[in-house]
Tab-separated table of C-alpha atoms and ligand atoms in Angstrom:
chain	number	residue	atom	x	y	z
X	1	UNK	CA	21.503	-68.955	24.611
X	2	UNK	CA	21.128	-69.869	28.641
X	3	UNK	CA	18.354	-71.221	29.840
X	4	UNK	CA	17.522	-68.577	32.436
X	5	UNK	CA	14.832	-66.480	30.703
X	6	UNK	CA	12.916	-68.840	29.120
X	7	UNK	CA	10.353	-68.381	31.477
X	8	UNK	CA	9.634	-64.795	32.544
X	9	UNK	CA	6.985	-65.353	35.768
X	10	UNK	CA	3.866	-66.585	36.354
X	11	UNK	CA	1.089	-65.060	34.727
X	12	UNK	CA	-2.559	-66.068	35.832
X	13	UNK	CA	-4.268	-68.790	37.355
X	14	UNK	CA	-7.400	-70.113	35.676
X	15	UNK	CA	-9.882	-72.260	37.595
X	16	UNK	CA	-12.348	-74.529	35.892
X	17	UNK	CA	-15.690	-73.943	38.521
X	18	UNK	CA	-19.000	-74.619	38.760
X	19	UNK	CA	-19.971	-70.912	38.483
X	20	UNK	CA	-17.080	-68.335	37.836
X	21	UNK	CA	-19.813	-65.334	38.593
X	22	UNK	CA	-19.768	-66.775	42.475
X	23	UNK	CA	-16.208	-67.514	42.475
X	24	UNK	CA	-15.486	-64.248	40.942
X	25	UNK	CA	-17.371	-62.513	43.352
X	26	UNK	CA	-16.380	-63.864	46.442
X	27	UNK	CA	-12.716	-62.497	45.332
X	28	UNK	CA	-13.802	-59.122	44.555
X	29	UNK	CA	-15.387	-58.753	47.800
X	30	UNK	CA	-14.060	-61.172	50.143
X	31	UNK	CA	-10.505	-61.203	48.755
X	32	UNK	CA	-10.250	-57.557	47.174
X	33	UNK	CA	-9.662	-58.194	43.500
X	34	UNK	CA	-10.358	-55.797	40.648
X	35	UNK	CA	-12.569	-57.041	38.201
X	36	UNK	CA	-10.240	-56.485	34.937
X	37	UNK	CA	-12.445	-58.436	31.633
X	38	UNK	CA	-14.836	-60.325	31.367
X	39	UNK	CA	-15.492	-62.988	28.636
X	40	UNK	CA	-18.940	-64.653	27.458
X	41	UNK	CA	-21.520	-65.075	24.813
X	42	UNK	CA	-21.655	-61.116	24.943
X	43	UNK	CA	-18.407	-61.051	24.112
X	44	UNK	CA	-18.274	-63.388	20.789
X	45	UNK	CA	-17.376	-66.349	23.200
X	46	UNK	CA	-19.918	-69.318	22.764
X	47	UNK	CA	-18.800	-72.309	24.992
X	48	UNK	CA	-17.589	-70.664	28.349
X	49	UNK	CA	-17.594	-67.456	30.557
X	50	UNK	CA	-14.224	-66.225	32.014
X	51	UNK	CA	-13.678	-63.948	34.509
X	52	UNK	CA	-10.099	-62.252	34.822
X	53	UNK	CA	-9.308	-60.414	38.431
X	54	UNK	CA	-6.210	-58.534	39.838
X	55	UNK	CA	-4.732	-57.634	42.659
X	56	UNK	CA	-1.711	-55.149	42.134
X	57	UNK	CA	0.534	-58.734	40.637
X	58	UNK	CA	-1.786	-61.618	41.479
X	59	UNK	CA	-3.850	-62.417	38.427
X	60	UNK	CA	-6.772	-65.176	38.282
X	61	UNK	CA	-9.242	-66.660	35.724
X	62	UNK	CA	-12.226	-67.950	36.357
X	63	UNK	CA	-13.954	-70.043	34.095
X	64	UNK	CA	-17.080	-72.084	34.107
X	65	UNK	CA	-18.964	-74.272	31.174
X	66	UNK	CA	-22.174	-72.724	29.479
X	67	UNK	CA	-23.309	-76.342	28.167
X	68	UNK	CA	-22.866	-80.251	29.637
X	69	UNK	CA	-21.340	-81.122	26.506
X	70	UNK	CA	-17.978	-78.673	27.672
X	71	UNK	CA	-14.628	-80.237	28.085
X	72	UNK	CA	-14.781	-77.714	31.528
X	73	UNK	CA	-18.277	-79.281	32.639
X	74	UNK	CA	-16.343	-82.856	32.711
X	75	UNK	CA	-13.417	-81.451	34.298
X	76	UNK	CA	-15.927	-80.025	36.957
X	77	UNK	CA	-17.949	-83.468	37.456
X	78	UNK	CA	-14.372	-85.160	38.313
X	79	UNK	CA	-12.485	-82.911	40.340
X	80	UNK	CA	-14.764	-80.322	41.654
X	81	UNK	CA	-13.853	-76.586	41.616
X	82	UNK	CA	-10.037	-76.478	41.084
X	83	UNK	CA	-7.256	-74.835	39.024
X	84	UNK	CA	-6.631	-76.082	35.797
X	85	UNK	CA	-3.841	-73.721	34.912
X	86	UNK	CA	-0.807	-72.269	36.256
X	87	UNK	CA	-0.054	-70.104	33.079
X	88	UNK	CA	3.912	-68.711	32.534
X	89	UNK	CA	4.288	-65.351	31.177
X	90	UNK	CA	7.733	-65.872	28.671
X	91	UNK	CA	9.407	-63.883	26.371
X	92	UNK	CA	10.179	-65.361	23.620
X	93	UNK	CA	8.038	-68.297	22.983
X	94	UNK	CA	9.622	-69.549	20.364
X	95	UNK	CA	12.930	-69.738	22.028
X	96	UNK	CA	11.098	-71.866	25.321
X	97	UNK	CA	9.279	-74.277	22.931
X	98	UNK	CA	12.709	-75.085	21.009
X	99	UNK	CA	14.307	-75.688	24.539
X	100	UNK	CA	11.390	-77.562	26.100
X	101	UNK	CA	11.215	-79.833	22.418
X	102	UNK	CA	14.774	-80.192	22.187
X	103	UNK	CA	14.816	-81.783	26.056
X	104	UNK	CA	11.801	-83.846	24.664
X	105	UNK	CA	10.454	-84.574	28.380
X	106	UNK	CA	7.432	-82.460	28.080
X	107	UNK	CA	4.503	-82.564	26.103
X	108	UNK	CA	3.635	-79.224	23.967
X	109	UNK	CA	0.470	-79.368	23.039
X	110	UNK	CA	-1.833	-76.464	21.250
X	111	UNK	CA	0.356	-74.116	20.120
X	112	UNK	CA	-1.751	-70.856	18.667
X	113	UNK	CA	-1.935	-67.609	17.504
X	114	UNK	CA	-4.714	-65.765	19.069
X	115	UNK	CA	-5.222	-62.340	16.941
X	116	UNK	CA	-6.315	-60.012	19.598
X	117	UNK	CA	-7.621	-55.799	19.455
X	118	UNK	CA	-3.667	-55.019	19.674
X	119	UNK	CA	-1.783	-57.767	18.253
X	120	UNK	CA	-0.827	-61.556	18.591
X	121	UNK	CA	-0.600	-63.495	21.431
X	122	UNK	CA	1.322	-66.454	20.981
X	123	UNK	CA	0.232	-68.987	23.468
X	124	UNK	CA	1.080	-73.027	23.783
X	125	UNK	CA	0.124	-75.549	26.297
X	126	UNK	CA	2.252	-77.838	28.651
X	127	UNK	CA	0.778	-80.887	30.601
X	128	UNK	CA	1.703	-81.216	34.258
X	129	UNK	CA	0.684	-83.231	37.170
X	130	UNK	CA	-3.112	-84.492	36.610
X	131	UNK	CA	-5.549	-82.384	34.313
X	132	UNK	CA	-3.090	-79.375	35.176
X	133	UNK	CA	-1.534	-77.593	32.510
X	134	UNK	CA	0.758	-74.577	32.352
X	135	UNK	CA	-0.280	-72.141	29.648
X	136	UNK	CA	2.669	-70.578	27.712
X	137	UNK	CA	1.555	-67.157	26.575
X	138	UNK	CA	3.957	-64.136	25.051
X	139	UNK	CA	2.582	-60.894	25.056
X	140	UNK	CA	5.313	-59.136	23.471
X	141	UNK	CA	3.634	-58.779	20.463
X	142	UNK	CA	0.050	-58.402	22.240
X	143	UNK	CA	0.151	-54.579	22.679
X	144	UNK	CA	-2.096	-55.829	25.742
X	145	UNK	CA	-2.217	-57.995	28.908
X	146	UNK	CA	-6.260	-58.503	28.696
X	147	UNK	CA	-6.445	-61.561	26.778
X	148	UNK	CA	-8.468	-61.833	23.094
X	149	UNK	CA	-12.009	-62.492	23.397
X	150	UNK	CA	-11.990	-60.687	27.158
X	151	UNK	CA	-14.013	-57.601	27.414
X	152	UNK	CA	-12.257	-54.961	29.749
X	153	UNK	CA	-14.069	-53.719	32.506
X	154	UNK	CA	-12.096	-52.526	35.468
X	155	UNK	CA	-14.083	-52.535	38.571
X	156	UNK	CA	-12.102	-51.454	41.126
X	157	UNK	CA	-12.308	-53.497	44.684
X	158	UNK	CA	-11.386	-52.656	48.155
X	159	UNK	CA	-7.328	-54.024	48.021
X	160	UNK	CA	-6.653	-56.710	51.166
X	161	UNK	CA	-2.823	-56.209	50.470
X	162	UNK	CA	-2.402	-59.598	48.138
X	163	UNK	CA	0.617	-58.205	46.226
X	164	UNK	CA	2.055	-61.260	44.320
X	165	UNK	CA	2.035	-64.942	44.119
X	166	UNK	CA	5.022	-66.785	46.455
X	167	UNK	CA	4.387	-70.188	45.796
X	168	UNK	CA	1.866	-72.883	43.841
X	169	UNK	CA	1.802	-76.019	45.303
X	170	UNK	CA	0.813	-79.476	43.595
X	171	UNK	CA	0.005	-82.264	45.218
X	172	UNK	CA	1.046	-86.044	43.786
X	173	UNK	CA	0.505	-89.371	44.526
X	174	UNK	CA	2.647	-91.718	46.755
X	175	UNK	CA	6.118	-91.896	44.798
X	176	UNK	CA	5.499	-89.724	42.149
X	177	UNK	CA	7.011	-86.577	43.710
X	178	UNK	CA	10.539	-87.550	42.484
X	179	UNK	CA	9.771	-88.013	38.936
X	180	UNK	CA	7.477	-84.556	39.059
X	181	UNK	CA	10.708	-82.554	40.801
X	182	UNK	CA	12.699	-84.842	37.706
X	183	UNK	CA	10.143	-83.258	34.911
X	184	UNK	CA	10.235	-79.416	35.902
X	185	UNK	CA	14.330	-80.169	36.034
X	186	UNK	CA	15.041	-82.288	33.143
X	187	UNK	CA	12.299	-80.593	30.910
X	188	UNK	CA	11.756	-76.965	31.510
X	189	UNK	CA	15.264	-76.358	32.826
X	190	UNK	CA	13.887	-75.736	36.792
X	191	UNK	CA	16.099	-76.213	39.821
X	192	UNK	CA	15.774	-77.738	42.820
X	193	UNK	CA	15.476	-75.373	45.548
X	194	UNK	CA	17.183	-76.437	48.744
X	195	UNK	CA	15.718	-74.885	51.622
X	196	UNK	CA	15.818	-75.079	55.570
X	197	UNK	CA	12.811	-77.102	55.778
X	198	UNK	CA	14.662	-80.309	54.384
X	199	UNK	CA	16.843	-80.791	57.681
X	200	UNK	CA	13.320	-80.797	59.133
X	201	UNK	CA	11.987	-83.944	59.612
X	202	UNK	CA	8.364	-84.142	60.420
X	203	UNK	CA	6.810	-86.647	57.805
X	204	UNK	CA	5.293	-88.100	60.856
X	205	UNK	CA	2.992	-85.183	61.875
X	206	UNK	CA	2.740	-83.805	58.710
X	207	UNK	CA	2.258	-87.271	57.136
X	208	UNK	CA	3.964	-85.591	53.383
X	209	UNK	CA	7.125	-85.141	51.952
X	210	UNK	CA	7.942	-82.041	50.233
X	211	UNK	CA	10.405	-80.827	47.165
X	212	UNK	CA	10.738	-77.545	45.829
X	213	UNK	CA	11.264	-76.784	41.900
X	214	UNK	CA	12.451	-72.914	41.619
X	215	UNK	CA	13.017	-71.095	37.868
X	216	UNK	CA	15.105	-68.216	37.351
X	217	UNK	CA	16.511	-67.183	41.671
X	218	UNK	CA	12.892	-67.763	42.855
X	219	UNK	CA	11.106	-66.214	39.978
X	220	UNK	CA	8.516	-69.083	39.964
X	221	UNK	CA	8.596	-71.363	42.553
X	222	UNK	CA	6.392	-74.924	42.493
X	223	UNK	CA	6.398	-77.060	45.687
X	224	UNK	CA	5.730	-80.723	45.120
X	225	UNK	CA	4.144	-83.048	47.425
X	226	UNK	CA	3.308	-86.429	48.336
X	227	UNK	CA	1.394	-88.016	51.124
X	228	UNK	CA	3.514	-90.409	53.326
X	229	UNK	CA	2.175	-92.521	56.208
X	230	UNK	CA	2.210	-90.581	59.333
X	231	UNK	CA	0.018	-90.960	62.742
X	232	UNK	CA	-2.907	-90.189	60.939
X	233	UNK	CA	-4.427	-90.373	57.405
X	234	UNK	CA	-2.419	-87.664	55.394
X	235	UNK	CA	-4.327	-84.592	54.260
X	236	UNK	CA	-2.355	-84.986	50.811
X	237	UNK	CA	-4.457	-88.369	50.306
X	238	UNK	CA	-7.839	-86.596	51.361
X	239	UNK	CA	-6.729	-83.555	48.169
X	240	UNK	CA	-6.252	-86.564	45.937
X	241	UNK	CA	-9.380	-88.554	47.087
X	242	UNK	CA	-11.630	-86.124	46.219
X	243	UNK	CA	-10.084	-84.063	43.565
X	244	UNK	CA	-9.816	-87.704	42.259
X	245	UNK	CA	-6.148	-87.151	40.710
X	246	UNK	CA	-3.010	-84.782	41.087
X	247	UNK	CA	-3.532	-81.201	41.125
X	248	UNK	CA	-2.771	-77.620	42.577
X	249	UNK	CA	-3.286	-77.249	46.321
X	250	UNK	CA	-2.978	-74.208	47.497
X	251	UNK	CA	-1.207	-71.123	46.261
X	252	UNK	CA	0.695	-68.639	48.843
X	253	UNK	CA	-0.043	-64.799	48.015
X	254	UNK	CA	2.670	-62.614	49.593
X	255	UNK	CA	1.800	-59.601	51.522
X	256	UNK	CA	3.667	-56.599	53.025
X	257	UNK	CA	1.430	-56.399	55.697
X	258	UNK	CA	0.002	-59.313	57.001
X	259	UNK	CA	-1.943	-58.518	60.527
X	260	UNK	CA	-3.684	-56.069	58.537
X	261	UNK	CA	-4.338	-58.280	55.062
X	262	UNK	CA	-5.498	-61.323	57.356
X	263	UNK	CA	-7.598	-58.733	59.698
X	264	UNK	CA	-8.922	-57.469	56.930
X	265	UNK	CA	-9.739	-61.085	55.084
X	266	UNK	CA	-11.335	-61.889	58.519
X	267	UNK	CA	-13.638	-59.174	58.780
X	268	UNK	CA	-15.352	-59.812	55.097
X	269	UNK	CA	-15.871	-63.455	56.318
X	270	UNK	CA	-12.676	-65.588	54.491
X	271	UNK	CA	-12.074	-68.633	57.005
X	272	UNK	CA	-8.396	-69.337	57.901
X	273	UNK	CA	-7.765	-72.364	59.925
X	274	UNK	CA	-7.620	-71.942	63.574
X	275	UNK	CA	-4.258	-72.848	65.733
X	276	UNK	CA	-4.270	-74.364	68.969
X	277	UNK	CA	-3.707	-71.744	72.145
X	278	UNK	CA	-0.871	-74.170	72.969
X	279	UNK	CA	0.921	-72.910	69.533
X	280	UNK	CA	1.513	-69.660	70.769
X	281	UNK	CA	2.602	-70.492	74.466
X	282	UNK	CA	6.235	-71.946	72.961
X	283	UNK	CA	6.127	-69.078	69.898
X	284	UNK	CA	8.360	-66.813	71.720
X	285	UNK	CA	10.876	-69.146	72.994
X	286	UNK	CA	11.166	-71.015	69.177
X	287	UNK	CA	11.351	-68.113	67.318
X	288	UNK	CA	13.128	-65.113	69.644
X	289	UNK	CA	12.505	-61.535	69.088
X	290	UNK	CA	10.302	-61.047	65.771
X	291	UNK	CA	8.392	-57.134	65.041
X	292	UNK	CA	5.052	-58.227	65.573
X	293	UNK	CA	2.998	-58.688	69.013
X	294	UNK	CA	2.442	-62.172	70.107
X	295	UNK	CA	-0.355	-61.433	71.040
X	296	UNK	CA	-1.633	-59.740	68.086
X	297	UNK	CA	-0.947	-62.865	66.027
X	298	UNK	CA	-2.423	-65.074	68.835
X	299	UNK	CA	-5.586	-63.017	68.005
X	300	UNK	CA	-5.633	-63.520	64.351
X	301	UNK	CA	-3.798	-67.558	64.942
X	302	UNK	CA	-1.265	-66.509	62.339
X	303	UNK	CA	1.856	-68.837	62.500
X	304	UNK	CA	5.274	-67.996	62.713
X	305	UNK	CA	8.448	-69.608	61.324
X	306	UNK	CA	12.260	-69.027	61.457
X	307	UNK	CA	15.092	-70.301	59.190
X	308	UNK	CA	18.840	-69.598	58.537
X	309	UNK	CA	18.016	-66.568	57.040
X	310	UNK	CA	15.075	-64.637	58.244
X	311	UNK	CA	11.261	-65.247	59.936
X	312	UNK	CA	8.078	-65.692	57.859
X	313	UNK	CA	4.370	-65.277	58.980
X	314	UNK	CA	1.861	-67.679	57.843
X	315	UNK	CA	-1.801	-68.565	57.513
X	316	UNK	CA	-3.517	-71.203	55.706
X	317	UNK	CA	-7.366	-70.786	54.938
X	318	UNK	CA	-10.235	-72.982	54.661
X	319	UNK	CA	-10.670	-74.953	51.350
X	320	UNK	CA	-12.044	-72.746	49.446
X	321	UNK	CA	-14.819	-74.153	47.590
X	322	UNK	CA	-16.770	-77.529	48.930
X	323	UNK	CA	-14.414	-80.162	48.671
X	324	UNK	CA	-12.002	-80.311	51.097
X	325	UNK	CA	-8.942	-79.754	48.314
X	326	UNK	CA	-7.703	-76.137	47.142
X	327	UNK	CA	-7.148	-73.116	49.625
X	328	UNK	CA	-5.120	-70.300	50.214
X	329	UNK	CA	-1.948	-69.458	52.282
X	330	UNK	CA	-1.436	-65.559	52.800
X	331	UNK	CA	2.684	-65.526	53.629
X	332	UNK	CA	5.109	-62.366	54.855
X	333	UNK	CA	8.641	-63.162	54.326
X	334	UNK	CA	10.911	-60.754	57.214
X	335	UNK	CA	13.938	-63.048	55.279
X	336	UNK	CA	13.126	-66.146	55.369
X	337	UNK	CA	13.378	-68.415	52.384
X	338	UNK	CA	12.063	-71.516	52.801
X	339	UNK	CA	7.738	-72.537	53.558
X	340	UNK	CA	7.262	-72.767	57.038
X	341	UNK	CA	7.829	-76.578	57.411
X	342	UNK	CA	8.403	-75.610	61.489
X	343	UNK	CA	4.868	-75.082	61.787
X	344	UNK	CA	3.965	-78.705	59.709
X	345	UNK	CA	3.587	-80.611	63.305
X	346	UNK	CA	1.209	-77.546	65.109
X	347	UNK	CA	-0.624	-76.677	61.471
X	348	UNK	CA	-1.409	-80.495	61.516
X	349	UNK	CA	-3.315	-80.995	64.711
X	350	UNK	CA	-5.354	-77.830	63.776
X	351	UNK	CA	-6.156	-79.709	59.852
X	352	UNK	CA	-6.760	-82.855	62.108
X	353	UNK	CA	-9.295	-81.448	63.884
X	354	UNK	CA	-11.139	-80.411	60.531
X	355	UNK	CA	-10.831	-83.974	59.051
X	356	UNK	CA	-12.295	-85.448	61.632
X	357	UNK	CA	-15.390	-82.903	61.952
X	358	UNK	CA	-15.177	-84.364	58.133
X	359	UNK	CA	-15.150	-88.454	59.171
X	360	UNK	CA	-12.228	-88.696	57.223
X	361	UNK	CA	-9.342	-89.449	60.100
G	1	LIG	FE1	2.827	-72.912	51.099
């Protein structure tokens, strides 16, 4: 067989935190997310609660340790609240694992049968970059998407408009991007996506370089970056200071809708970083005639970007728990393909300004 449905899409992303009840309830409220299942002690689970939200395709986990003796209570000391996994939905699981064996570049570890209310869920486990893993899981025999062990609960939330992930970005040290873009290609049968924003050259304002590993015509798509010296201390070597190794940065939810998503974010209290007034006095003259009202945008400091084939509309929030590592990035796509690397140079004075509130500049 080909190698172009070995992996089907992303699936969920599970964060190891210090207390998935708060995490879990700033997305229901803040971010809109149905509460789907819950696992625990209540539900025949000793070591660990879970918490497993959705919002219509965006799917996330959040698990924290019930003793100090957890694997996820470690995990926790080191990096702070972060995401541990990036789990793949595939088909056929037994067809990926031959594939990813055969190539012999990554590590399959854990491979299980979980007998669930339904059926079997076959699930294995893949290292990436740091503590990261992607979880392997095939539901076809499942007769469910809620997980064994999860209780189902559906609480229904008020929707912001997060309709699917775009993008899940890890960030590496200095050098290592290469041989990262080199391990999604040579061992899981990725390609490298070549975009618009590599004839942009702004390592010195954004002080990182960038690469793009794509599966399947943008089916799952993992940006890879590195810090580089620029003007300023890099924000990719303030992630990896204090999640104190590689891991996930931020991941990009796509809406259809973004003034009214971002408007909506804004009013339940998510921060978004703020964009210099300057930004928006060249907008209209870099970007030419786009649906939305300057002004409007302006108002809600929402970034714009055009490429070859199309405009996008951007915003990055806050970090999202204390340390100044994971956020969010809420992204419209009017055509565009590639991640906004246009607005690298004006996002980074608006980051610098944070970092130095921080001491770290
Ligand atoms: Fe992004």
């Amino acid at each position: 067989m080909g190698n172009e449905n070995l992996f089907d899409s992303l699936n969920a992303v599970e964060y190891y935190v210090g207390s998935a009840k708060q995490w879990a309830f700033y997305h229901q409220h803040a971010l809109g997310f149905d509460l789907k299942a819950y696992a625990g002690p209540e539900t025949g689970v000793r070591d660990r609660v879970s918490y497993l939200l959705q919002q219509n395709n965006v799917r996330l986990v959040f698990t924290s340790f019930l003793n100090y003796e957890s694997p996820i209570a470690d995990h926790v000391r080191l990096h702070g609240d972060g995401v541990k996994d990036v789990s793949m939905k595939v088909e056929n699981i037994g067809d990926t694992l031959d594939f990813v064996k055969k190539r012999g570049v990554v590590k399959v570890r854990g491979e299980n049968s979980i007998k669930g209310d339904f059926g079997t869920y076959r699930t294995a486990e893949l290292a990436t970059y740091g503590e990261t893993v992607h979880t392997l899981t095939d539901f076809s025999e499942a007769g469910s998407d809620i997980p064994a062990g999860y209780e189902e609960l559906n609480i229904k939330a008020k929707p912001v408009g997060l309709k699917k992930i775009d993008h899940v970005v890890g960030n590496v040290e200095d050098r290592m991007m290469d041989s990262w873009v080199d391990y999604y290609i040579k061992g899981l049968g990725f390609d490298q996506l070549l975009s618009f924003d590599d004839k942009d050259i702004s390592t010195e304002y954004s002080s990182l370089r960038s690469k793009v590993v794509q599966y399947g015509d943008r089916k799952i798509i993992f940006p890879i970056n590195e810090p580089a010296l620029g003007l300023k201390k890099s924000q990719i070597q303030e992630y990896l200071d204090y999640y104190s190794s590689p891991g996930v940065q931020h991941i990009a939810i796509e809406t259809d809708n973004i003034i009214r998503t971002v408007a909506d974010m804004k009013s339940r209290g998510v921060e978004f970083l703020s964009t210099p007034s300057s930004y928006y006095e060249t907008l209209p003259d870099r970007v030419g005639k786009i649906d939305e009202k300057f002004e409007e945008l302006q108002n809600l400091n929402i970034l714009v970007d055009r490429d070859d084939d199309g405009y996008l509309l951007q915003i990055f929030t806050k970090p999202t728990g204390d340390r100044p590592t994971f956020f969010y990035e809420v992204i419209q796509r009017k055509g565009a393909t590639s991640f906004g690397k246009g607005n690298f140079r004006e996002l980074f004075k608006s980051i610098e300004m944070e970092q130095e509130k921080r001491g770290n500049l």
